[in-house]
Amino acid sequence: MPNMRKSGKSAVRRVLITGVATVLTAVGGAALAGVVSSDPVASPSFNGPVYAVAYRGDTVYVGGNFTSANAGGKNVTRTRLAAFNARTGALLDWSPAADANVRAIAVDGDVVYAAGDFDTVNGTNRDAVAGLGATTGQLTALKHTVLGQPSALVVGSGRLYVAGRITAVDGTPRTNLAAFSLTTGALDAWAPTTDDTVNALAYTTGRVYLGGRFHKTNGVSSLRLSAVDPVTGVLDKTLVAKPVSQVFALAADPAGVYAALGGQGGRAVAYTRTGEIRWTRVFDGDAQAIATLDGVTYVGGHFDKACTTSNNGIKGVCTDGSVPRGKLAAIDAQGNLLEWSPQANGVAGTRQLATSAALGSISAVGDFTLVSGAARKRYVSFGGAHPTEGAVLPANDYVASYNFDTTIADGTFDDGSGHKHLLRAVTRNGGKVTLAAHGTGQALTFPPKCTGATCPRFVLQAADTADLNPGSRPLRYGATVLLAAAETASGENIMQKGYSTGGGQYKLQVDGVSGKPSCGMGGKDEKIVHIARSRESIADGKWHALECRRTGPTLSVVVDDQVKTSVAVPIDLAVMSNLPFSVGGKGVGADNDQFHGSLDDVWIHIG
């Protein structure tokens, strides 16, 4: 059985087939795990807003504007800071007291750091920033006078980074950003500047990401999102991102940075390390919190719905349809909205999220009081996701895959998925394909452009089988494509199963002489085809990885791992066609929409 390969131009994920097992990996190589359960686990409740949350092993720390916690039906005094067991929800004895709001929490080793509006902690002067023993709650030596209001913390590179609306620390000018030594607690020389408030920080190797309302970092244009060196504070000019509205929260990993935005309806946006948009999800209210766990991005805010496309209108209303997502939502590594929907209530909703890879859980804090119909006052936790390094998924999730490197004796092409859906040639007027070198293997070049009834036609077809019918399940399919400008036509079919009548269809094609790829789906009970069409041509003589993704109510066209366009589709749309699966055209008739370029790595994934 052949292995599939990634072409030189392709950034899209591929299947690695070894025997009969398939390993599914995300960008960066970490295996994907499942989304957490939507059922809340046992946890305490609080009598006032919770603004901040962080994990340390089996312990969760929270901060906010509450004065008591309720665990096991008993109210216990907790003054704006509390800790409890992440597994059982049992409240711990840790009970330092702050005299005003705690807005941010970060953990490093045996110390919990807090920042906010307070002047004292445990009755002792601590102006806006404090360090606390993780088990004792006793104050550390960290003590400074902060002029302004800190609202974000992150640790890394031996420093505690602080952001917000800040003008000085201990009389030393600081412009919305400061750092302290984790070893001594002293004010660090690190001092980048912004021209407006910094709402969020995220740390990754070699970078501190900044998000907020600013337009400049270190005097250089950097609209609402930037990155600086964690030691020198020098602006990293290789990140060029332009969020359309205020950034409320950030998360980061080796692949890039994830931002929660406000504005006319909220947005969750994933950026590469250079600031290119990987995906965008839109909501009908601000996205205020964001975190990642095992390849899934979780978003919180005061939204009630997630838009099925990236379009919205006045007051954030989703113009192309929406699905319920009360204050919480989950997104996969490709930007698809997942079905996870715990449905929290409240106006302000979710204010912050934290994740624990060790526990496979996430925590959300804010102003909600009900989650998934259960009483969860201002704190909720979900479990059930676990690290899955080396996890193996059933091979039959990938129902077909063709790299054209192996043929069988009769000239048919082998199916690398192991399901034996062989591709056989169907021809007319002497149509044929030629083999061309591509990467370490070969690709297929289809008949050249031609007009008239005698033009050669050539398609490859796999026999009809239930395996290739997705019904209403999630569906992904794609191919690697090489097409020159001179090879475009009114329509060129790359792959197709079924028609818009008689069971429905799914297809990938290139539309018009401009060479714009599109994805189409029609349901078994519909007579229309829903089309997601890229606005950008691929007819440039270069290899491109094309993919179509259907998840619930959304169909997207993806080019080189970048979502280009998404459209709404009925959530119950189902394809149940009894027609063959075709590659290179929908048949060999005169109007078969013959493909004229080169193809490689054709695949279908269902579920």
Coordinates of C-alpha atoms in Angstrom, one line a residue, residues 70-520:
N70 CA -20.1 28.2 47.9
A71 CA -18.8 24.6 47.9
G72 CA -21.0 21.6 48.8
G73 CA -23.9 23.9 49.8
K74 CA -21.8 25.9 52.3
N75 CA -20.9 29.5 52.0
V76 CA -17.2 30.2 52.9
T77 CA -15.6 33.6 53.0
R78 CA -13.2 34.2 50.1
T79 CA -12.3 37.8 49.4
R80 CA -11.5 38.2 45.7
L81 CA -9.1 35.2 45.7
A82 CA -9.7 31.5 46.1
A83 CA -8.4 28.1 45.2
F84 CA -9.9 24.6 44.9
N85 CA -9.2 21.1 43.6
A86 CA -9.6 20.9 39.9
R87 CA -10.8 17.3 39.9
T88 CA -13.3 17.4 42.8
G89 CA -14.2 21.0 43.1
A90 CA -13.4 20.9 46.8
L91 CA -12.5 24.4 48.2
L92 CA -8.9 24.7 49.5
D93 CA -7.8 26.6 52.6
W94 CA -5.9 29.0 50.5
S95 CA -7.6 32.3 51.3
P96 CA -5.6 35.5 50.8
A97 CA -7.8 38.7 50.8
A98 CA -7.5 41.6 48.4
D99 CA -9.3 44.9 49.1
A100 CA -10.4 45.5 45.5
N101 CA -10.8 43.7 42.1
V102 CA -8.3 41.0 41.1
R103 CA -8.2 41.2 37.3
A104 CA -5.4 38.8 36.3
I105 CA -3.6 35.7 37.7
A106 CA -0.4 33.9 36.6
V107 CA 1.4 31.0 38.2
D108 CA 5.1 30.2 38.3
G109 CA 6.4 27.3 40.4
D110 CA 5.3 27.9 44.0
V111 CA 4.1 31.4 43.5
V112 CA 0.7 32.8 42.4
Y113 CA 0.8 36.3 41.0
A114 CA -2.2 38.6 41.1
A115 CA -2.8 42.0 39.5
G116 CA -5.7 44.4 39.7
D117 CA -7.2 47.4 41.4
F118 CA -6.2 46.5 45.0
D119 CA -4.1 48.5 47.4
T120 CA -3.7 45.8 50.1
V121 CA -3.5 42.0 50.2
N122 CA -3.9 40.3 53.6
G123 CA -4.1 43.8 55.1
T124 CA -0.6 44.6 53.9
N125 CA 0.3 47.2 51.3
R126 CA 0.5 45.7 47.8
D127 CA -0.2 48.2 45.1
A128 CA -1.9 46.5 42.1
V129 CA 0.6 43.6 41.9
A130 CA 1.3 40.9 44.4
G131 CA 3.0 37.5 44.8
L132 CA 1.4 34.8 47.0
G133 CA 2.6 31.4 48.2
A134 CA 0.8 28.8 46.1
T135 CA 0.0 26.7 49.2
T136 CA 0.2 29.2 52.0
G137 CA -1.3 32.3 50.5
Q138 CA 1.4 34.4 52.2
L139 CA 2.8 37.4 50.5
T140 CA 6.2 37.3 48.8
A141 CA 8.7 40.1 48.8
L142 CA 7.3 41.4 45.5
K143 CA 6.2 45.0 46.3
H144 CA 5.9 48.0 44.0
T145 CA 4.0 51.2 43.5
V146 CA 2.2 51.0 40.1
L147 CA 0.6 54.1 38.7
G148 CA -2.3 52.9 36.5
Q149 CA -4.4 49.8 36.2
P150 CA -2.8 46.4 35.3
S151 CA -5.2 43.9 33.7
A152 CA -3.0 41.1 32.2
L153 CA -0.1 38.9 33.4
V154 CA 2.1 36.3 31.9
V155 CA 5.3 34.6 33.0
G156 CA 8.3 33.5 30.9
S157 CA 12.0 34.1 30.4
G158 CA 12.5 34.5 34.1
R159 CA 10.1 37.5 34.2
L160 CA 6.6 38.4 35.3
Y161 CA 5.2 40.5 32.5
V162 CA 2.4 43.0 33.4
A163 CA 0.2 45.0 31.0
G164 CA -2.8 47.3 31.1
R165 CA -3.1 51.1 31.4
I166 CA 0.2 51.9 33.2
T167 CA 2.3 55.1 33.3
A168 CA 5.0 54.3 35.9
V169 CA 6.3 51.8 38.4
D170 CA 8.1 53.0 41.5
G171 CA 8.3 56.4 39.8
T172 CA 10.1 55.0 36.8
P173 CA 8.2 55.6 33.5
R174 CA 6.5 52.6 31.9
T175 CA 4.0 53.0 29.1
N176 CA 1.3 50.3 29.5
L177 CA 3.9 47.5 29.9
A178 CA 6.4 46.4 32.7
A179 CA 8.2 43.3 33.9
F180 CA 9.6 42.1 37.2
S181 CA 12.3 39.5 38.0
L182 CA 10.8 36.2 39.1
T183 CA 13.9 35.6 41.2
T184 CA 14.2 38.9 43.1
G185 CA 10.9 40.7 42.4
A186 CA 12.9 43.7 41.1
L187 CA 11.6 45.9 38.3
D188 CA 13.2 44.7 35.1
A189 CA 14.7 46.9 32.4
W190 CA 12.2 45.4 29.9
A191 CA 10.1 48.4 28.8
P192 CA 8.4 48.4 25.4
T193 CA 5.7 51.0 24.9
T194 CA 2.3 51.3 23.3
D195 CA 0.2 54.3 22.5
D196 CA -3.0 52.9 24.2
T197 CA -4.1 50.1 26.6
V198 CA -2.8 46.6 26.4
N199 CA -5.6 44.2 27.3
A200 CA -3.8 40.9 26.8
L201 CA -0.5 39.1 26.9
A202 CA 0.7 35.7 25.6
Y203 CA 4.2 34.2 25.9
T204 CA 5.9 31.7 23.6
T205 CA 9.5 31.0 23.0
G206 CA 11.2 34.2 21.7
R207 CA 8.1 36.3 21.9
V208 CA 5.7 38.2 24.1
Y209 CA 2.5 38.9 22.2
L210 CA 0.6 42.1 23.0
G211 CA -3.1 42.7 22.3
G212 CA -5.3 45.7 23.0
R213 CA -6.5 49.1 21.7
F214 CA -3.1 50.4 20.6
H215 CA -2.0 51.5 17.2
K216 CA 1.8 51.7 17.8
T217 CA 4.4 49.6 19.7
N218 CA 7.7 51.3 20.4
G219 CA 6.5 54.1 18.2
V220 CA 6.0 51.8 15.2
S221 CA 2.7 51.2 13.6
S222 CA 1.3 47.9 14.9
L223 CA -2.5 47.8 14.9
R224 CA -3.9 46.2 18.1
L225 CA -1.6 43.1 17.9
S226 CA 2.2 42.9 18.1
A227 CA 5.1 40.9 19.4
V228 CA 8.2 42.0 21.3
D229 CA 11.4 40.3 22.4
P230 CA 10.9 38.8 25.9
V231 CA 14.4 40.1 27.0
T232 CA 15.0 43.3 25.1
G233 CA 11.4 44.5 24.4
V234 CA 12.4 45.1 20.8
L235 CA 9.5 45.0 18.4
D236 CA 9.4 41.9 16.2
K237 CA 8.6 43.4 12.8
T238 CA 8.0 40.0 11.2
L239 CA 4.6 39.9 12.7
V240 CA 2.3 42.0 10.6
A241 CA -1.4 41.5 11.7
K242 CA -4.2 44.0 11.6
P243 CA -7.1 42.9 13.7
V244 CA -10.3 44.8 12.7
S245 CA -11.2 45.7 16.3
Q246 CA -10.0 45.7 19.9
V247 CA -8.1 42.6 21.1
F248 CA -9.4 41.4 24.4
A249 CA -7.5 38.1 24.9
L250 CA -4.6 36.1 23.4
A251 CA -3.3 32.6 23.3
A252 CA -0.2 31.4 21.6
D253 CA 1.5 28.2 20.4
P254 CA 4.4 27.4 18.0
A255 CA 2.0 27.8 15.0
G256 CA 1.1 31.4 15.9
V257 CA -1.2 33.4 18.0
Y258 CA -5.0 33.3 18.6
A259 CA -6.9 36.5 19.3
A260 CA -10.4 37.3 20.7
L261 CA -11.8 40.5 19.3
G262 CA -14.7 42.8 20.1
G263 CA -16.2 45.2 17.6
Q264 CA -19.4 44.8 15.5
G265 CA -19.9 41.3 16.6
G266 CA -16.9 39.5 18.1
R267 CA -14.3 37.5 16.3
A268 CA -11.9 34.7 17.0
V269 CA -8.9 34.8 14.7
A270 CA -5.9 32.5 14.3
Y271 CA -2.8 34.1 12.9
T272 CA 0.5 32.6 11.7
R273 CA 3.7 33.8 13.3
T274 CA 4.0 36.4 10.5
G275 CA 0.4 37.6 10.9
E276 CA -1.4 35.9 8.1
I277 CA -4.9 34.9 8.9
R278 CA -5.3 31.1 9.2
W279 CA -9.0 31.2 10.1
T280 CA -11.7 33.5 11.4
R281 CA -14.9 32.8 13.3
V282 CA -17.6 35.4 13.9
F283 CA -20.1 35.8 16.7
D284 CA -23.0 38.2 17.5
G285 CA -21.2 39.7 20.5
D286 CA -17.7 40.3 21.7
A287 CA -15.2 37.5 22.0
Q288 CA -13.5 38.2 25.4
A289 CA -11.5 35.1 26.1
I290 CA -9.5 32.5 24.2
A291 CA -7.5 29.4 25.0
T292 CA -6.2 26.3 23.2
L293 CA -6.1 22.6 24.2
D294 CA -5.1 19.6 22.2
G295 CA -5.6 21.3 18.8
V296 CA -9.0 22.8 19.7
T297 CA -9.5 26.6 20.3
Y298 CA -12.0 27.6 22.9
V299 CA -13.7 31.0 22.8
G300 CA -15.7 32.8 25.5
G301 CA -17.5 36.2 25.4
H302 CA -20.9 37.7 25.7
F303 CA -22.2 36.3 22.4
D304 CA -25.3 34.2 22.1
K305 CA -24.7 32.9 18.5
A306 CA -21.9 31.9 16.2
C307 CA -22.3 33.0 12.6
T308 CA -22.2 30.3 10.0
T309 CA -20.0 32.5 7.7
S310 CA -17.7 35.5 8.4
N311 CA -20.4 38.0 7.5
N312 CA -22.3 40.1 10.0
G313 CA -24.2 43.4 10.0
I314 CA -25.5 46.1 12.3
K315 CA -25.1 45.3 16.0
G316 CA -23.2 42.1 15.0
V317 CA -26.2 40.3 13.6
C318 CA -25.2 37.2 11.6
T319 CA -26.4 37.9 8.0
D320 CA -25.9 34.5 6.5
G321 CA -27.4 32.4 9.4
S322 CA -26.2 31.4 12.8
V323 CA -26.2 28.6 15.4
P324 CA -26.7 28.9 19.2
R325 CA -23.4 29.3 21.1
G326 CA -24.2 30.9 24.5
K327 CA -21.0 32.6 25.8
L328 CA -18.8 29.6 24.8
A329 CA -17.7 27.9 21.6
A330 CA -15.0 25.6 20.2
I331 CA -13.2 25.7 16.9
D332 CA -11.0 23.0 15.3
A333 CA -7.5 23.5 13.9
Q334 CA -8.9 24.4 10.5
G335 CA -11.3 27.0 11.8
N336 CA -14.4 24.8 11.7
L337 CA -17.0 25.5 14.3
L338 CA -17.4 22.4 16.5
E339 CA -20.7 21.2 17.9
W340 CA -19.6 21.8 21.5
S341 CA -22.1 24.2 23.0
P342 CA -22.6 24.3 26.8
Q343 CA -24.9 27.3 26.6
A344 CA -24.1 29.7 29.4
N345 CA -26.3 32.7 30.4
G346 CA -25.7 36.2 31.5
V347 CA -24.9 39.5 29.8
A348 CA -21.2 39.9 30.3
G349 CA -20.9 36.1 30.0
T350 CA -17.4 34.6 29.9
R351 CA -14.5 36.8 30.8
Q352 CA -11.5 34.5 30.8
L353 CA -10.5 30.9 30.0
A354 CA -7.7 28.6 31.2
T355 CA -6.7 25.1 30.0
S356 CA -4.8 22.3 31.6
A357 CA -3.1 19.8 29.2
A358 CA -2.3 17.6 32.1
L359 CA -5.9 17.3 33.2
G360 CA -7.5 17.5 29.7
S361 CA -9.8 20.3 31.1
I362 CA -10.7 23.9 30.6
S363 CA -12.1 26.5 33.0
A364 CA -14.3 29.5 32.3
V365 CA -15.0 32.4 34.5
G366 CA -17.3 35.5 34.2
D367 CA -20.8 36.5 35.2
F368 CA -22.9 33.6 34.1
T369 CA -25.0 31.6 36.6
L370 CA -26.3 28.7 34.5
V371 CA -24.3 26.4 32.1
S372 CA -25.8 23.5 30.3
G373 CA -28.9 24.0 32.4
A374 CA -26.9 23.4 35.6
A375 CA -26.2 26.0 38.3
R376 CA -22.7 27.2 37.8
K377 CA -22.3 30.7 39.3
R378 CA -19.4 32.5 37.7
Y379 CA -17.1 29.5 37.4
V380 CA -17.4 26.4 35.3
S381 CA -15.0 23.6 34.3
F382 CA -15.2 20.9 31.6
G383 CA -13.2 17.7 31.3
G384 CA -12.8 14.8 29.1
A385 CA -10.1 15.8 26.7
H386 CA -6.8 14.0 27.1
P387 CA -3.4 14.3 25.4
T388 CA -3.2 11.8 22.6
E389 CA 0.4 11.8 21.4
G390 CA 0.6 8.9 18.9
A391 CA -3.2 8.4 19.0
V392 CA -4.5 6.2 16.2
L393 CA -7.8 6.9 14.4
P394 CA -9.7 4.3 12.4
A395 CA -8.5 4.1 8.8
N396 CA -12.0 4.2 7.6
D397 CA -12.4 7.9 8.5
Y398 CA -10.4 8.5 5.3
V399 CA -12.7 6.7 2.9
A400 CA -10.5 7.2 -0.1
S401 CA -7.0 8.5 -1.0
Y402 CA -5.1 8.5 -4.3
N403 CA -1.5 9.6 -4.9
F404 CA -1.3 8.0 -8.4
D405 CA 2.1 6.5 -7.6
T406 CA 0.8 3.0 -7.8
T407 CA -1.3 1.3 -10.5
I408 CA -2.7 -2.2 -10.7
A409 CA -2.1 -4.6 -13.6
D410 CA -5.2 -3.5 -15.5
G411 CA -4.2 0.2 -15.3
T412 CA -6.5 1.3 -12.5
F413 CA -5.2 3.4 -9.7
D414 CA -4.9 2.0 -6.1
D415 CA -6.8 3.5 -3.1
G416 CA -4.3 4.2 -0.4
S417 CA -7.0 4.3 2.3
G418 CA -7.2 0.5 2.3
H419 CA -10.9 0.6 1.4
K420 CA -10.2 -0.6 -2.2
H421 CA -12.2 2.1 -4.0
L422 CA -10.1 1.7 -7.2
L423 CA -10.2 4.4 -9.8
R424 CA -10.9 3.2 -13.3
A425 CA -10.6 5.2 -16.5
V426 CA -13.6 6.2 -18.6
T427 CA -12.7 7.7 -21.9
R428 CA -14.2 9.2 -25.1
N429 CA -12.6 10.4 -28.3
G430 CA -9.3 9.0 -27.4
G431 CA -9.0 10.8 -24.1
K432 CA -6.0 9.9 -21.9
V433 CA -3.9 11.1 -19.1
T434 CA -0.1 11.3 -18.9
L435 CA 2.1 10.8 -15.9
A436 CA 4.2 13.7 -14.7
A437 CA 6.9 13.8 -12.0
H438 CA 5.7 15.6 -8.8
G439 CA 7.7 15.6 -5.6
T440 CA 9.1 12.1 -5.1
G441 CA 6.2 10.5 -7.1
Q442 CA 4.0 11.3 -10.0
A443 CA 0.8 13.3 -10.8
L444 CA -1.8 13.0 -13.6
T445 CA -2.0 15.5 -16.4
F446 CA -5.5 15.5 -18.1
P447 CA -6.3 16.2 -21.7
P448 CA -5.4 19.7 -23.0
K449 CA -8.0 22.4 -23.5
C450 CA -10.2 21.8 -26.5
T451 CA -13.5 22.9 -27.9
G452 CA -16.0 20.9 -30.0
A453 CA -17.9 17.6 -30.0
T454 CA -14.8 15.6 -30.9
C455 CA -12.6 16.7 -28.0
P456 CA -11.0 14.0 -26.0
R457 CA -12.6 13.2 -22.6
F458 CA -11.1 11.4 -19.7
V459 CA -12.3 10.8 -16.2
L460 CA -11.5 8.4 -13.4
Q461 CA -14.3 6.8 -11.5
A462 CA -14.8 4.7 -8.4
A463 CA -17.9 2.5 -8.2
D464 CA -20.7 3.7 -6.0
T465 CA -20.5 2.6 -2.4
A466 CA -22.0 3.7 0.8
D467 CA -18.5 4.5 2.1
L468 CA -18.4 7.6 -0.1
N469 CA -21.8 9.0 1.0
P470 CA -21.3 11.3 4.0
G471 CA -25.0 11.7 4.8
S472 CA -25.1 14.7 7.1
R473 CA -21.8 13.9 8.8
P474 CA -18.8 16.3 8.7
L475 CA -17.0 16.0 5.3
R476 CA -13.6 17.0 4.0
Y477 CA -12.2 16.3 0.6
G478 CA -9.5 17.8 -1.6
A479 CA -6.7 17.5 -4.1
T480 CA -3.4 19.1 -5.0
V481 CA -3.8 21.0 -8.3
L482 CA -1.6 22.5 -11.0
L483 CA -3.3 24.8 -13.5
A484 CA -2.0 27.4 -15.9
A485 CA -3.9 30.4 -17.1
A486 CA -4.1 29.0 -20.6
E487 CA -5.7 25.8 -19.3
T488 CA -8.8 27.4 -17.7
A489 CA -12.3 27.1 -19.1
S490 CA -15.9 28.0 -18.1
G491 CA -15.8 25.2 -15.5
E492 CA -13.4 22.4 -14.7
N493 CA -14.4 19.5 -12.4
I494 CA -11.7 18.2 -10.1
M495 CA -13.8 15.7 -8.2
Q496 CA -17.5 15.0 -7.7
K497 CA -19.9 12.5 -6.2
G498 CA -23.6 12.7 -7.3
Y499 CA -25.8 15.4 -8.8
S500 CA -28.0 18.1 -7.3
T501 CA -31.0 15.9 -7.9
G502 CA -31.3 12.2 -7.0
G503 CA -29.5 12.0 -3.8
G504 CA -27.4 15.2 -3.6
Q505 CA -23.8 15.9 -4.4
Y506 CA -20.4 17.2 -3.2
K507 CA -17.8 18.5 -5.6
L508 CA -14.6 20.5 -6.0
Q509 CA -14.1 22.5 -9.2
V510 CA -12.4 25.5 -10.8
D511 CA -14.8 28.1 -12.1
G512 CA -14.4 30.3 -15.1
V513 CA -11.4 31.5 -17.1
S514 CA -10.2 33.4 -14.0
G515 CA -9.4 30.0 -12.4
K516 CA -11.1 30.4 -9.0
P517 CA -11.7 27.2 -7.0
S518 CA -15.0 26.4 -5.5
C519 CA -16.7 23.8 -3.3
G520 CA -20.3 22.7 -4.0

